[in-house]
Structures are given as C-alpha cells and as structure tokens.
Short mmCIF file of C-alpha atoms in Angstrom, two decimals:
data_model
loop_
_atom_site.label_atom_id
_atom_site.label_comp_id
_atom_site.label_asym_id
_atom_site.label_seq_id
_atom_site.Cartn_x
_atom_site.Cartn_y
_atom_site.Cartn_z
CA UNK Q 933 -12.64 -14.40 35.61
CA UNK Q 934 -9.01 -15.21 35.57
CA UNK Q 935 -5.88 -14.07 37.06
CA UNK Q 936 -3.85 -11.00 37.11
CA UNK Q 937 -0.26 -12.16 37.08
CA UNK Q 938 2.80 -11.90 34.89
CA UNK Q 939 4.29 -15.33 34.24
CA UNK Q 940 2.26 -18.14 32.76
CA UNK Q 941 1.71 -21.20 34.94
CA UNK Q 942 -0.67 -24.12 35.10
CA UNK Q 943 -3.63 -23.08 37.19
CA UNK Q 944 -7.10 -23.94 38.21
CA UNK Q 945 -10.22 -22.60 36.54
CA UNK Q 946 -11.28 -20.76 39.61
CA UNK Q 947 -10.91 -17.18 38.81
CA UNK Q 948 -13.27 -14.61 37.58
CA UNK Q 949 -10.82 -14.19 34.78
CA UNK Q 950 -8.87 -17.35 33.90
CA UNK Q 951 -5.75 -18.03 35.97
CA UNK Q 952 -3.02 -17.28 33.47
CA UNK Q 953 -0.51 -14.88 34.96
CA UNK Q 954 1.72 -14.83 38.01
CA UNK Q 955 3.39 -12.02 39.88
CA UNK Q 956 6.27 -11.98 42.35
CA UNK Q 957 7.30 -15.41 43.55
CA UNK Q 958 6.73 -16.50 47.11
CA UNK Q 959 8.06 -19.87 48.16
CA UNK Q 960 6.55 -20.24 51.62
CA UNK Q 961 4.57 -23.46 51.85
CA UNK Q 962 1.69 -23.77 54.26
CA UNK Q 963 0.91 -27.42 54.82
CA UNK Q 964 -1.92 -27.58 57.31
CA UNK Q 965 -2.06 -30.84 59.24
CA UNK Q 966 -4.07 -31.92 62.22
CA UNK Q 967 -7.63 -30.63 62.12
CA UNK Q 968 -10.46 -29.40 64.22
CA UNK Q 969 -11.62 -32.08 66.63
CA UNK Q 970 -14.97 -33.45 65.60
CA UNK Q 971 -16.72 -32.21 68.71
CA UNK Q 972 -15.16 -28.77 68.74
CA UNK Q 973 -17.48 -27.11 66.25
CA UNK Q 974 -20.58 -25.57 67.77
CA UNK Q 975 -23.91 -25.99 65.91
CA UNK Q 976 -25.19 -22.79 64.34
CA UNK Q 977 -28.66 -21.83 63.22
CA UNK Q 978 -29.11 -21.50 59.47
CA UNK Q 979 -27.93 -18.11 58.33
CA UNK Q 980 -26.40 -17.19 61.69
CA UNK Q 981 -23.42 -14.86 61.70
CA UNK Q 982 -21.22 -15.19 64.76
CA UNK Q 983 -17.89 -13.72 65.82
CA UNK Q 984 -15.49 -16.55 66.63
CA UNK Q 985 -12.99 -16.49 69.43
CA UNK Q 986 -9.36 -16.70 68.39
CA UNK Q 987 -8.73 -20.42 68.09
CA UNK Q 988 -5.47 -22.27 68.31
CA UNK Q 989 -6.49 -25.23 66.20
CA UNK Q 990 -4.94 -26.13 62.85
CA UNK Q 991 -7.48 -24.15 60.82
CA UNK Q 992 -6.63 -20.93 62.65
CA UNK Q 993 -2.93 -21.71 62.42
CA UNK Q 994 -3.28 -22.24 58.69
CA UNK Q 995 -5.01 -18.89 58.20
CA UNK Q 996 -2.36 -17.16 60.30
CA UNK Q 997 0.37 -18.75 58.17
CA UNK Q 998 -1.23 -17.51 54.96
CA UNK Q 999 -1.06 -13.99 56.38
CA UNK Q 1000 2.37 -14.23 57.98
CA UNK Q 1001 4.21 -16.34 55.39
CA UNK Q 1002 2.34 -15.74 52.13
CA UNK Q 1003 1.64 -12.07 52.93
CA UNK Q 1004 -2.09 -11.97 52.34
CA UNK Q 1005 -3.53 -8.89 54.07
CA UNK Q 1006 -6.45 -10.96 55.37
CA UNK Q 1007 -7.91 -14.43 55.21
CA UNK Q 1008 -11.42 -15.64 56.00
CA UNK Q 1009 -12.71 -19.20 56.16
CA UNK Q 1010 -15.90 -21.05 56.94
CA UNK Q 1011 -15.73 -24.74 57.81
CA UNK Q 1012 -18.76 -27.03 58.00
CA UNK Q 1013 -18.49 -30.60 59.25
CA UNK Q 1014 -20.60 -33.52 58.08
CA UNK Q 1015 -23.07 -32.94 60.93
CA UNK Q 1016 -23.73 -29.39 59.73
CA UNK Q 1017 -21.79 -27.66 62.49
CA UNK Q 1018 -20.08 -24.48 61.31
CA UNK Q 1019 -17.12 -22.43 62.50
CA UNK Q 1020 -15.95 -19.16 60.96
CA UNK Q 1021 -12.33 -17.98 61.13
CA UNK Q 1022 -10.39 -14.82 60.28
CA UNK Q 1023 -6.76 -13.68 60.26
CA UNK Q 1024 -4.94 -10.48 59.34
CA UNK Q 1025 -6.54 -7.05 59.03
CA UNK Q 1026 -9.57 -5.93 57.07
CA UNK Q 1027 -8.03 -2.57 56.16
CA UNK Q 1028 -4.27 -2.15 56.03
CA UNK Q 1029 -4.52 1.62 56.53
CA UNK Q 1030 -6.66 1.58 59.65
CA UNK Q 1031 -5.90 -1.88 61.00
CA UNK Q 1032 -9.64 -2.59 61.24
CA UNK Q 1033 -10.48 -6.22 62.03
CA UNK Q 1034 -11.54 -8.67 59.36
CA UNK Q 1035 -15.34 -9.00 59.38
CA UNK Q 1036 -16.43 -12.52 60.23
CA UNK Q 1037 -17.93 -14.21 57.16
CA UNK Q 1038 -17.36 -10.95 55.29
CA UNK Q 1039 -18.53 -10.34 51.75
CA UNK Q 1040 -15.96 -10.70 48.95
CA UNK Q 1041 -15.95 -10.68 45.16
CA UNK Q 1042 -16.21 -14.38 44.30
CA UNK Q 1043 -15.03 -14.26 40.68
CA UNK Q 1044 -15.49 -17.51 38.82
CA UNK Q 1045 -17.68 -19.14 41.43
CA UNK Q 1046 -20.23 -17.15 39.44
CA UNK Q 1047 -19.78 -19.69 36.64
CA UNK Q 1048 -21.30 -22.41 38.79
CA UNK Q 1049 -24.36 -20.23 39.43
CA UNK Q 1050 -24.67 -19.56 35.70
CA UNK Q 1051 -24.23 -23.25 34.86
CA UNK Q 1052 -26.92 -24.16 37.40
CA UNK Q 1053 -29.43 -21.87 35.70
CA UNK Q 1054 -28.54 -23.25 32.25
CA UNK Q 1055 -29.03 -26.81 33.49
CA UNK Q 1056 -32.35 -25.90 35.12
CA UNK Q 1057 -33.46 -24.66 31.70
CA UNK Q 1058 -32.23 -27.94 30.20
CA UNK Q 1059 -34.39 -29.79 32.73
CA UNK Q 1060 -37.35 -27.65 31.70
CA UNK Q 1061 -36.87 -28.68 28.08
CA UNK Q 1062 -35.92 -25.17 26.95
CA UNK Q 1063 -32.26 -25.87 26.11
CA UNK Q 1064 -30.64 -28.92 24.53
CA UNK Q 1065 -27.14 -29.53 25.89
CA UNK Q 1066 -25.90 -30.98 22.63
CA UNK Q 1067 -27.48 -28.44 20.31
CA UNK Q 1068 -25.17 -25.93 18.64
CA UNK Q 1069 -25.23 -22.49 20.20
CA UNK Q 1070 -26.16 -21.23 16.72
CA UNK Q 1071 -29.66 -22.64 17.31
CA UNK Q 1072 -30.26 -20.14 20.10
CA UNK Q 1073 -27.92 -17.25 19.26
CA UNK Q 1074 -27.74 -17.18 15.46
CA UNK Q 1075 -24.89 -15.33 13.76
CA UNK Q 1076 -23.36 -14.31 17.11
CA UNK Q 1077 -20.44 -16.70 17.70
CA UNK Q 1078 -18.12 -16.03 14.76
CA UNK Q 1079 -14.39 -15.45 14.46
CA UNK Q 1080 -11.07 -16.80 13.24
CA UNK Q 1081 -11.63 -20.56 13.36
CA UNK Q 1082 -14.86 -19.96 15.31
CA UNK Q 1083 -18.30 -21.04 14.11
CA UNK Q 1084 -21.36 -21.27 16.36
CA UNK Q 1085 -22.73 -24.08 14.19
CA UNK Q 1086 -19.94 -26.32 15.51
CA UNK Q 1087 -19.98 -25.37 19.23
CA UNK Q 1088 -22.51 -27.00 21.55
CA UNK Q 1089 -23.98 -25.72 24.80
CA UNK Q 1090 -22.23 -28.57 26.61
CA UNK Q 1091 -18.85 -27.56 25.20
CA UNK Q 1092 -19.36 -24.00 26.42
CA UNK Q 1093 -20.18 -25.24 29.92
CA UNK Q 1094 -17.17 -27.57 30.12
CA UNK Q 1095 -14.61 -25.31 28.39
CA UNK Q 1096 -14.11 -27.63 25.43
CA UNK Q 1097 -15.44 -25.13 22.86
CA UNK Q 1098 -12.05 -23.76 21.87
CA UNK Q 1099 -13.29 -20.17 22.32
CA UNK Q 1100 -10.42 -17.83 23.21
CA UNK Q 1101 -10.45 -15.97 26.52
CA UNK Q 1102 -10.79 -12.20 26.85
CA UNK Q 1103 -9.05 -12.05 30.24
CA UNK Q 1104 -5.88 -10.28 29.10
CA UNK Q 1105 -7.94 -7.62 27.35
CA UNK Q 1106 -9.64 -6.57 30.59
CA UNK Q 1107 -6.80 -7.12 33.06
CA UNK Q 1108 -3.72 -5.60 31.48
CA UNK Q 1109 -3.01 -2.23 33.07
CA UNK Q 1110 -5.95 -2.91 35.37
CA UNK Q 1111 -5.42 -0.32 38.11
CA UNK Q 1112 -4.52 2.51 35.75
CA UNK Q 1113 -7.22 2.04 33.13
CA UNK Q 1114 -9.61 -0.87 33.80
CA UNK Q 1115 -10.63 -0.84 37.48
CA UNK Q 1116 -13.64 1.45 36.96
CA UNK Q 1117 -14.43 0.56 33.34
CA UNK Q 1118 -17.91 -0.68 32.54
CA UNK Q 1119 -18.27 -3.44 29.96
CA UNK Q 1120 -21.43 -4.56 28.25
CA UNK Q 1121 -21.66 -8.35 27.68
CA UNK Q 1122 -21.33 -7.84 23.94
CA UNK Q 1123 -18.12 -5.85 24.56
CA UNK Q 1124 -16.67 -8.88 26.38
CA UNK Q 1125 -17.78 -11.25 23.64
CA UNK Q 1126 -16.27 -9.04 20.96
CA UNK Q 1127 -12.97 -8.98 22.87
CA UNK Q 1128 -12.94 -12.76 23.11
CA UNK Q 1129 -13.87 -13.32 19.49
CA UNK Q 1130 -11.14 -10.94 18.35
CA UNK Q 1131 -8.66 -13.75 19.08
CA UNK Q 1132 -8.13 -16.93 17.10
CA UNK Q 1133 -9.78 -20.18 18.23
CA UNK Q 1134 -7.64 -22.17 20.65
CA UNK Q 1135 -8.59 -25.50 19.04
CA UNK Q 1136 -11.44 -27.11 17.12
CA UNK Q 1137 -14.55 -27.65 19.29
CA UNK Q 1138 -14.40 -30.84 21.34
CA UNK Q 1139 -10.71 -31.54 20.70
CA UNK Q 1140 -9.21 -30.06 23.87
CA UNK Q 1141 -9.83 -28.26 27.15
CA UNK Q 1142 -9.03 -24.60 27.77
CA UNK Q 1143 -10.56 -22.39 30.45
CA UNK Q 1144 -12.25 -19.37 28.90
CA UNK Q 1145 -14.46 -16.69 30.40
CA UNK Q 1146 -15.84 -16.08 26.92
CA UNK Q 1147 -17.74 -19.39 27.19
CA UNK Q 1148 -19.73 -18.10 30.13
CA UNK Q 1149 -20.46 -14.74 28.56
CA UNK Q 1150 -22.10 -16.68 25.73
CA UNK Q 1151 -24.00 -18.77 28.28
CA UNK Q 1152 -25.22 -15.63 30.05
CA UNK Q 1153 -26.54 -14.36 26.73
CA UNK Q 1154 -28.17 -17.75 26.17
CA UNK Q 1155 -30.00 -17.54 29.52
CA UNK Q 1156 -31.26 -14.08 28.63
CA UNK Q 1157 -32.42 -15.17 25.18
CA UNK Q 1158 -34.35 -18.16 26.54
CA UNK Q 1159 -35.90 -16.48 29.58
CA UNK Q 1160 -36.29 -12.94 28.30
CA UNK Q 1161 -34.84 -11.69 31.60
CA UNK Q 1162 -31.38 -10.51 32.78
CA UNK Q 1163 -29.09 -13.36 33.79
CA UNK Q 1164 -28.48 -11.78 37.20
CA UNK Q 1165 -32.21 -11.75 37.85
CA UNK Q 1166 -32.51 -15.40 36.86
CA UNK Q 1167 -29.62 -16.36 39.16
CA UNK Q 1168 -31.24 -14.42 42.00
CA UNK Q 1169 -34.69 -15.98 41.52
CA UNK Q 1170 -33.65 -19.52 40.64
CA UNK Q 1171 -30.70 -19.97 43.02
CA UNK Q 1172 -30.06 -17.25 45.60
CA UNK Q 1173 -33.65 -16.80 46.79
CA UNK Q 1174 -34.50 -20.47 46.38
CA UNK Q 1175 -31.96 -21.66 48.97
CA UNK Q 1176 -31.92 -18.51 51.11
CA UNK Q 1177 -28.44 -17.11 50.50
CA UNK Q 1178 -28.68 -13.96 52.61
CA UNK Q 1179 -25.33 -12.41 51.77
CA UNK Q 1180 -24.97 -13.31 48.08
CA UNK Q 1181 -25.97 -11.02 45.26
CA UNK Q 1182 -25.50 -9.91 41.68
CA UNK Q 1183 -24.27 -6.28 41.71
CA UNK Q 1184 -26.60 -3.87 39.96
CA UNK Q 1185 -25.56 -1.97 36.86
CA UNK Q 1186 -22.85 0.53 37.80
CA UNK Q 1187 -22.59 -0.64 41.42
CA UNK Q 1188 -18.89 -0.64 42.30
CA UNK Q 1189 -19.32 -1.13 46.04
CA UNK Q 1190 -19.63 -4.14 48.33
CA UNK Q 1191 -22.79 -3.73 50.38
CA UNK Q 1192 -22.28 -5.73 53.56
CA UNK Q 1193 -19.39 -5.96 56.05
CA UNK Q 1194 -16.31 -6.75 54.01
CA UNK Q 1195 -12.53 -6.70 54.12
CA UNK Q 1196 -10.71 -4.41 51.70
CA UNK Q 1197 -9.19 -6.09 48.65
CA UNK Q 1198 -5.69 -5.35 47.33
CA UNK Q 1199 -3.95 -5.78 44.01
CA UNK Q 1200 -0.37 -5.36 42.87
CA UNK Q 1201 -0.30 -4.33 39.20
CA UNK Q 1202 3.22 -5.69 38.64
CA UNK Q 1203 5.81 -7.74 40.54
CA UNK Q 1204 7.54 -5.71 43.21
CA UNK Q 1205 5.06 -2.82 43.11
CA UNK Q 1206 2.98 -1.71 46.10
CA UNK Q 1207 -0.49 -3.12 46.54
CA UNK Q 1208 -3.39 -0.87 45.60
CA UNK Q 1209 -6.76 -0.92 47.34
CA UNK Q 1210 -9.21 -2.09 44.65
CA UNK Q 1211 -12.20 -2.75 46.88
CA UNK Q 1212 -14.29 -0.32 44.86
CA UNK Q 1213 -14.32 -1.51 41.27
CA UNK Q 1214 -16.69 -2.21 38.40
CA UNK Q 1215 -17.40 -5.97 38.28
CA UNK Q 1216 -18.90 -5.98 34.79
CA UNK Q 1217 -15.75 -7.46 33.24
CA UNK Q 1218 -16.79 -10.70 34.93
CA UNK Q 1219 -20.53 -10.65 34.12
CA UNK Q 1220 -21.90 -14.23 33.90
CA UNK Q 1221 -18.32 -15.51 34.26
CA UNK Q 1222 -17.39 -13.65 37.44
CA UNK Q 1223 -19.49 -10.71 38.65
CA UNK Q 1224 -21.01 -11.91 41.92
CA UNK Q 1225 -20.42 -11.14 45.61
CA UNK Q 1226 -20.87 -13.62 48.46
CA UNK Q 1227 -19.39 -14.85 51.75
CA UNK Q 1228 -17.51 -18.05 52.64
CA UNK Q 1229 -20.50 -19.42 54.54
CA UNK Q 1230 -22.96 -18.69 51.74
CA UNK Q 1231 -20.65 -20.35 49.21
CA UNK Q 1232 -20.53 -23.47 51.37
CA UNK Q 1233 -24.32 -23.45 51.51
CA UNK Q 1234 -24.63 -23.00 47.74
CA UNK Q 1235 -22.21 -25.77 46.76
CA UNK Q 1236 -23.67 -28.05 49.43
CA UNK Q 1237 -27.21 -27.51 48.15
CA UNK Q 1238 -26.04 -28.08 44.59
CA UNK Q 1239 -24.33 -31.43 45.16
CA UNK Q 1240 -27.19 -32.50 47.45
CA UNK Q 1241 -29.59 -32.21 44.51
CA UNK Q 1242 -31.57 -29.26 45.87
CA UNK Q 1243 -31.07 -27.10 42.78
CA UNK Q 1244 -31.07 -29.55 39.87
CA UNK Q 1245 -33.05 -32.65 38.91
CA UNK Q 1246 -31.01 -35.88 39.15
CA UNK Q 1247 -30.48 -36.11 35.39
CA UNK Q 1248 -29.07 -32.61 35.12
CA UNK Q 1249 -26.90 -32.98 38.25
CA UNK Q 1250 -25.47 -36.14 36.73
CA UNK Q 1251 -24.61 -34.19 33.57
CA UNK Q 1252 -22.98 -31.43 35.64
CA UNK Q 1253 -20.84 -33.99 37.46
CA UNK Q 1254 -19.77 -35.80 34.27
CA UNK Q 1255 -16.21 -34.58 33.82
CA UNK Q 1256 -13.47 -34.33 31.22
CA UNK Q 1257 -9.73 -34.05 31.67
CA UNK Q 1258 -8.71 -30.47 32.53
CA UNK Q 1259 -4.92 -30.14 32.20
CA UNK Q 1260 -3.39 -27.43 34.38
CA UNK Q 1261 -6.63 -26.87 36.25
CA UNK Q 1262 -5.21 -26.79 39.80
CA UNK Q 1263 -2.04 -25.84 41.59
CA UNK Q 1264 -1.58 -29.27 43.18
CA UNK Q 1265 -2.12 -31.14 39.91
CA UNK Q 1266 -4.62 -31.74 37.16
CA UNK Q 1267 -8.27 -32.04 38.13
CA UNK Q 1268 -11.34 -32.78 36.01
CA UNK Q 1269 -14.02 -30.34 34.91
CA UNK Q 1270 -17.74 -30.94 34.50
CA UNK Q 1271 -20.41 -28.41 33.55
CA UNK Q 1272 -19.39 -25.47 35.73
CA UNK Q 1273 -18.04 -27.73 38.47
CA UNK Q 1274 -14.54 -29.07 39.10
CA UNK Q 1275 -13.16 -32.00 41.08
CA UNK Q 1276 -10.98 -31.47 44.15
CA UNK Q 1277 -8.82 -34.47 45.03
CA UNK Q 1278 -8.59 -35.05 48.80
CA UNK Q 1279 -5.41 -36.24 50.49
CA UNK Q 1280 -7.55 -38.32 52.87
CA UNK Q 1281 -9.08 -40.21 49.96
CA UNK Q 1282 -11.93 -39.53 47.61
CA UNK Q 1283 -12.91 -36.46 45.65
CA UNK Q 1284 -14.82 -33.33 46.57
CA UNK Q 1285 -16.45 -30.75 44.29
CA UNK Q 1286 -15.16 -27.25 43.83
CA UNK Q 1287 -14.76 -24.23 41.61
CA UNK Q 1288 -13.27 -21.17 43.29
CA UNK Q 1289 -12.64 -17.77 41.80
CA UNK Q 1290 -10.41 -14.70 41.55
CA UNK Q 1291 -11.21 -11.07 40.98
CA UNK Q 1292 -8.71 -8.22 41.54
CA UNK Q 1293 -8.46 -7.92 45.30
CA UNK Q 1294 -10.01 -11.26 46.23
CA UNK Q 1295 -9.43 -14.99 45.79
CA UNK Q 1296 -11.63 -17.87 46.94
CA UNK Q 1297 -10.78 -21.56 47.14
CA UNK Q 1298 -13.39 -24.13 48.14
CA UNK Q 1299 -14.41 -27.76 48.31
CA UNK Q 1300 -17.56 -29.61 49.33
CA UNK Q 1301 -17.82 -33.35 49.87
CA UNK Q 1302 -20.88 -35.49 49.23
CA UNK Q 1303 -21.16 -36.29 52.97
CA UNK Q 1304 -21.80 -32.66 53.88
CA UNK Q 1305 -18.33 -31.33 54.67
CA UNK Q 1306 -17.55 -27.96 53.13
CA UNK Q 1307 -14.77 -25.38 53.31
CA UNK Q 1308 -14.42 -21.99 51.65
CA UNK Q 1309 -11.30 -19.88 52.04
CA UNK Q 1310 -11.15 -16.25 50.93
CA UNK Q 1311 -8.08 -14.02 50.74
CA UNK Q 1312 -7.89 -10.29 50.12
CA UNK Q 1313 -5.26 -10.46 47.39
CA UNK Q 1314 -4.53 -12.86 44.56
CA UNK Q 1315 -2.01 -15.68 44.99
CA UNK Q 1316 1.37 -14.53 43.74
CA UNK Q 1317 2.99 -17.84 42.76
CA UNK Q 1318 2.23 -21.45 42.05
CA UNK Q 1319 3.52 -22.34 45.53
CA UNK Q 1320 1.10 -19.90 47.13
CA UNK Q 1321 -1.76 -21.29 45.06
CA UNK Q 1322 -0.82 -24.73 46.39
CA UNK Q 1323 -0.87 -23.31 49.92
CA UNK Q 1324 -4.48 -22.23 49.46
CA UNK Q 1325 -5.50 -25.61 48.07
CA UNK Q 1326 -3.60 -27.46 50.82
CA UNK Q 1327 -5.40 -25.41 53.45
CA UNK Q 1328 -8.80 -26.34 52.03
CA UNK Q 1329 -7.79 -29.98 51.63
CA UNK Q 1330 -6.68 -30.22 55.27
CA UNK Q 1331 -9.80 -28.55 56.59
CA UNK Q 1332 -12.08 -30.84 54.58
CA UNK Q 1333 -10.11 -33.90 55.67
CA UNK Q 1334 -10.74 -33.33 59.34
#
C-alpha cells in the first residue's frame, strides 16, 4: 500500500499503499559510511534468531541516527553478506510507553513487499501455462475492470504487474482520516477494486508508469480465479512454505494482531500531531497489495531466493527482471520497475533488486544483490519527508556496499 502523508512528493513504490503524501518535514540526513568488516559477521544457522550485542560499527551507528535524528521510535535491520553470514541489529524502543526493548528480527507489517509475493505466484502460474502475460485481464476476469477511461479488454496482465495499466489508486480512499475511521475497518477485495475504479484512468494502458495498489488487487483476484483458492493460501503454499519462511504469514480474516515478538508501530495522522499506536489494525486495506507480516531476516531470505531462481523458472524470472522507467519511484532518484520488483542503484556500482513497503506504523526498505548480499531495514513509523526517505535508502545502500 502507499503512504500516509500530506504533501505530494516523488517516492518509491514500496508502500502497502502508494507513497503519495508527506507529513512534517525533517531535514536530518543520515549518510552511513564505512561498513561492517567482512570478517565481523558470525555465521548463523538457517532460521536462527539471535540477540545481538550492541555494536559500534557503521550499521549500528546508522540505526541509532535514524532514531536520534529522524525520530523513529525503533529501527530493526538484518544484514547478510555474500558468504551468507547474518547479523541482526536494533535501535530505539519497542514500546514508547513502557520502554520495552526492540525484539531482534521482530515481526512488522511489510506493506507493499506483499506485491512481490503476489507477482511471484502470478509468474509461477504463467510458467505453468495457466496465465498469459500479454493477454487482456478481460480474458480471465470478464466485465470486472471497467470505469472512466478503463476497459479490461485493453489492459494486460503484464501491465498490471508493472504498473503501466493506468488504473487509478485507491490509497487515499483508505488512508484519509485513518486513525479516526479506517484503522479497524475491514475491506473486501471487491470494495478496494470499486474504490479504485471510482476514479478516472491515469493514462491509456501502456503509455506511462504510475504506482497503483489497484493493480495488485486485480492480480489477487486473478490468482483466485485461476487456482480456485484464496490468494493468501496460494502465497503460503507456493512461496512461504516452499522456502521455509518461519516468521512470515498472511493474516487471517479479521486478525488485527501481530503474532510473534514485534515492536509497536506508530502513526501521526497529521503534521505536528502526536503519534498514535496503530500496532493493532485491520490489514485488509492492503490485501494482495500489502497485507502481509514478516521480519527483516525473512524478507532477505525471500528476495534472495527469488533472485537466485529458487521460486521461478528462468524464463519467468527474466520477465520479472525486465524493467521499464519508473519516474519518481525512489527518494534518491528514479529507479526502474519490473513485474513486482524494482531496481536499487548502489553507490558502490551496480544494481540490486528491491521493493520495500509501508503500512501505518511500519516502513521497510530493502535491497538484495545477485552475489548474495541482502539488507532489510524496518522502522516503526513512516518516513516524514523526502530527506528522511533518502536516509532510509542511504542506510540500505551503505550496508549492501560493505
């Protein structure tokens, strides 16, 4: 899904709702330089969860700066080097009322990282010959995608995956007045689609790029139509269980809690207003675009397995990694967007893969390189300015570029 802010700005497609709004401005810049020494990361068994000592390396310093300078209540990060060695980090407090510590590799709402899970399932179905990427969505969901300037005959599955369909976003409809009226609201997928289709098309299909959660609601409905099963069940069976993600799940209908150890998430409904604890909330506004819960380490494992070819056949992975220009898709500058996957330009040279996501109370920023390096950063509030968004991306860039 996208963002919950008040002034438009260019932003990455990493939120559960699309990043469209900004709140109070914070100008602190965290530029993390100097990284963890190559031999300093201890090897960990797959799935292990360890409590790290307080480090004084650049990664820890960067997390501390995000708390102290950018005023995030808490930050969590998991860093994996190219040899598979992992270190988990935390900073801040997990509960501002009690001062409880931040759980190591705690569970958070991962917002639009869900899109990459959904895209993976769609592309698996493409590989199985059940979906044609370049077929119109009308072929599979007849008479469903209709609106002002919107016709499912003219929108392909590929365009939905890469946000070139021109479908309008429903993010404002489910985020305005969030704490007062939307935090505990349940939405059916068709409710979300109807909200999106109530707006005029952004452009004719294939003539532009515009991040829209509505695209992935349609894709979730497509998965259900083809498989005859709930999209969350398909994601669980085809992705989560397949690669052994032990702390990643699709919340059940009506489940507003976070099951495992987790930091509290906070949201300020308007610039200058106090933050509200929104840890308990209904995630259905995200659905196939942003409903899931995971941890930094599990997200590293998922994106690593994906780019390593463990979830998709080579032909479908190549399609996923075929990108188009995505103006305004990142705080540090324009990136490119594939089929549920985005580029992340590295200051040390080369390009990693990413997505990221926001949901009220939580923000995640990540990158995984093709040589096995991976970093996921989670914060317990949304970035409040373009500068702060850059701080998050700079942190991940520096940690990957060790």
